[in-house]
Coordinates of N, CA and C in Angstrom, one line a residue:
M1 N -0.5 30.3 -37.6 CA -0.7 31.5 -36.7 C 0.5 32.0 -36.3
T2 N 0.2 33.5 -36.2 CA 1.2 34.4 -36.3 C 1.7 34.9 -35.1
N3 N 2.7 35.4 -34.9 CA 3.4 35.8 -33.6 C 3.5 37.3 -33.4
Q4 N 2.7 37.9 -34.4 CA 2.6 39.5 -34.4 C 1.5 39.9 -33.5
R5 N 1.6 40.8 -33.0 CA 0.6 41.5 -32.0 C -0.5 42.2 -32.9
H6 N -1.8 42.0 -32.2 CA -2.8 42.6 -33.3 C -3.3 43.8 -32.7
V7 N -3.3 44.7 -33.3 CA -4.0 46.0 -32.7 C -5.2 46.3 -33.6
L8 N -6.4 46.6 -32.9 CA -7.8 47.2 -33.4 C -7.5 48.7 -33.4
V9 N -7.9 49.6 -34.5 CA -7.7 50.9 -34.3 C -9.4 51.1 -34.5
V10 N -9.8 51.8 -33.5 CA -11.2 52.3 -33.8 C -11.3 53.9 -33.5
D11 N -11.7 54.6 -34.9 CA -11.6 55.8 -35.1 C -12.7 56.4 -36.2
D12 N -13.4 57.4 -35.9 CA -14.7 57.7 -36.8 C -13.7 58.3 -38.1
E13 N -12.7 58.9 -37.9 CA -12.1 59.6 -39.2 C -10.9 58.8 -39.9
Q14 N -11.3 58.4 -41.0 CA -10.5 57.3 -41.7 C -9.3 57.9 -42.0
A15 N -9.0 59.4 -42.3 CA -7.3 59.4 -42.5 C -6.6 59.3 -41.2
I16 N -7.3 59.4 -39.9 CA -6.4 59.3 -38.9 C -6.3 57.8 -38.7
R17 N -7.4 56.7 -39.0 CA -7.1 55.3 -38.6 C -6.0 54.9 -39.6
E18 N -5.9 55.4 -40.9 CA -4.8 55.1 -41.8 C -3.5 55.3 -41.6
M19 N -3.5 56.6 -41.2 CA -2.2 56.9 -40.5 C -1.6 56.3 -39.4
V20 N -2.5 55.8 -38.3 CA -2.3 55.1 -37.1 C -1.9 53.6 -37.7
V21 N -2.7 53.2 -38.7 CA -2.4 51.6 -39.2 C -1.1 51.7 -39.9
M22 N -0.9 52.6 -40.6 CA 0.4 52.5 -41.6 C 1.7 52.8 -40.7
N23 N 1.5 53.3 -39.5 CA 2.6 53.3 -38.8 C 2.9 52.2 -37.7
L24 N 1.9 51.5 -37.5 CA 1.8 50.2 -36.7 C 2.4 49.3 -37.6
E25 N 2.1 49.2 -38.8 CA 2.3 48.0 -39.6 C 3.9 48.3 -40.0
L26 N 4.3 49.5 -40.0 CA 5.8 49.5 -40.3 C 6.6 49.1 -39.4
V27 N 6.1 49.0 -38.2 CA 7.1 48.5 -37.0 C 6.7 47.0 -36.6
G28 N 5.6 46.2 -37.7 CA 5.5 45.0 -37.3 C 4.2 44.6 -36.8
Y29 N 3.2 45.4 -36.6 CA 2.2 45.2 -36.1 C 1.1 44.7 -36.9
Q30 N 0.1 43.5 -36.6 CA -0.9 43.3 -37.4 C -1.9 44.2 -37.1
C31 N -2.8 44.7 -37.7 CA -3.8 45.7 -37.5 C -5.1 45.6 -38.3
S32 N -6.1 46.0 -37.4 CA -7.4 45.8 -37.9 C -8.0 47.4 -37.6
E33 N -9.2 47.6 -38.6 CA -9.8 49.0 -38.0 C -11.4 49.0 -37.9
A34 N -11.8 49.6 -37.2 CA -13.4 50.0 -37.0 C -13.6 51.4 -37.2
S35 N -14.6 51.9 -37.6 CA -15.1 53.4 -37.8 C -16.1 53.7 -36.7
N36 N -16.6 52.9 -35.9 CA -17.4 53.3 -35.1 C -17.4 52.5 -33.6
S37 N -18.0 52.8 -32.6 CA -17.8 52.1 -31.6 C -18.5 50.5 -31.9
N38 N -19.9 50.5 -32.7 CA -20.6 49.4 -32.9 C -19.7 48.4 -33.5
E39 N -19.1 48.8 -34.6 CA -17.9 48.0 -35.5 C -16.9 47.6 -34.6
G40 N -16.6 48.5 -33.7 CA -15.2 48.3 -32.7 C -15.7 47.1 -31.9
F41 N -16.8 47.1 -31.3 CA -17.2 45.9 -30.5 C -17.2 44.6 -31.1
V42 N -17.9 44.5 -32.4 CA -18.0 43.4 -32.8 C -16.9 42.8 -33.5
S43 N -15.9 43.9 -33.9 CA -14.3 43.5 -34.0 C -13.6 42.6 -33.0
V44 N -13.9 43.5 -32.0 CA -13.4 42.6 -30.5 C -13.8 41.5 -30.3
I45 N -15.1 41.0 -30.5 CA -15.5 40.0 -30.1 C -15.0 38.9 -31.2
E46 N -14.9 39.3 -32.5 CA -14.5 38.3 -33.6 C -13.0 38.2 -33.6
L47 N -12.2 39.1 -33.4 CA -11.0 39.2 -33.6 C -9.9 38.8 -32.6
R48 N -10.4 39.4 -31.5 CA -9.7 39.4 -29.9 C -8.2 40.0 -30.1
P49 N -8.1 41.2 -30.4 CA -7.0 41.7 -30.8 C -6.0 41.9 -29.3
D50 N -4.8 41.9 -29.5 CA -4.2 42.2 -28.3 C -4.3 43.6 -27.5
V51 N -4.5 44.4 -28.5 CA -4.5 45.9 -27.8 C -5.7 46.5 -28.7
I52 N -6.2 47.8 -28.3 CA -7.5 48.2 -28.7 C -7.1 49.7 -28.7
L53 N -7.0 50.2 -29.3 CA -6.8 51.8 -30.0 C -8.0 52.7 -30.0
V54 N -8.7 53.4 -29.1 CA -10.1 54.0 -29.5 C -10.1 55.3 -29.0
D55 N -10.8 56.0 -30.3 CA -10.9 57.5 -30.3 C -11.9 57.6 -29.2
W56 N -11.7 58.7 -28.4 CA -12.3 59.5 -27.4 C -13.8 59.9 -27.8
M57 N -13.9 60.5 -28.7 CA -15.1 61.3 -29.2 C -15.6 60.7 -30.7
M58 N -16.6 60.0 -30.7 CA -17.2 59.5 -31.9 C -18.5 59.5 -31.9
P59 N -19.0 60.1 -33.1 CA -20.3 59.9 -32.9 C -21.1 58.5 -32.8
N60 N -22.4 58.5 -32.3 CA -22.9 57.2 -32.2 C -22.4 56.2 -31.0
G61 N -21.7 57.1 -30.2 CA -21.0 56.2 -29.3 C -19.4 56.4 -29.0
S62 N -19.1 57.1 -27.7 CA -17.8 57.5 -27.5 C -16.7 56.2 -27.2
G63 N -15.5 56.6 -27.5 CA -14.8 55.6 -27.2 C -14.9 54.9 -25.5
V64 N -14.9 55.7 -24.6 CA -15.5 55.4 -23.4 C -16.8 54.2 -23.1
E65 N -17.8 54.8 -23.9 CA -18.7 53.8 -23.8 C -18.6 52.6 -24.4
L66 N -17.6 52.4 -25.4 CA -17.2 51.1 -26.2 C -16.3 50.5 -24.9
I67 N -15.5 50.9 -24.4 CA -14.5 50.3 -23.4 C -15.6 49.8 -22.2
K68 N -16.6 50.7 -21.6 CA -17.4 50.2 -20.6 C -18.2 48.9 -21.1
R69 N -18.8 49.2 -22.4 CA -19.4 47.8 -23.0 C -18.9 46.6 -22.8
L70 N -17.4 46.9 -23.2 CA -16.5 45.7 -23.3 C -16.3 45.1 -22.1
R71 N -15.9 45.8 -21.0 CA -15.9 45.5 -19.7 C -16.9 44.7 -19.2
K72 N -18.3 45.0 -19.5 CA -19.3 44.3 -19.1 C -19.8 43.0 -19.8
H73 N -19.0 42.8 -21.0 CA -19.4 41.5 -21.8 C -18.6 40.4 -21.4
P74 N -19.3 39.4 -21.0 CA -18.8 38.2 -20.3 C -17.6 37.6 -21.5
A75 N -17.4 37.8 -22.7 CA -16.5 37.3 -23.5 C -15.1 37.9 -23.4
T76 N -15.3 39.1 -23.1 CA -14.1 40.1 -22.6 C -13.9 40.8 -21.6

């Protein structure tokens, strides 16, 4: 078991995800990535991150829709 805080980065642009993850890992965070809201939803359920950084506008489901979906789900 690790004491690192786990951050899930959800963004449809790979370059942005990589930049955010690289900087977070440099300061000691454990990171996971998701490229869309559906992938992000599954990752939250499976990984239970401490923090979720979500892009506001993504194709096939916005970050706002993802957060609303997570708020409604009993496991989250």
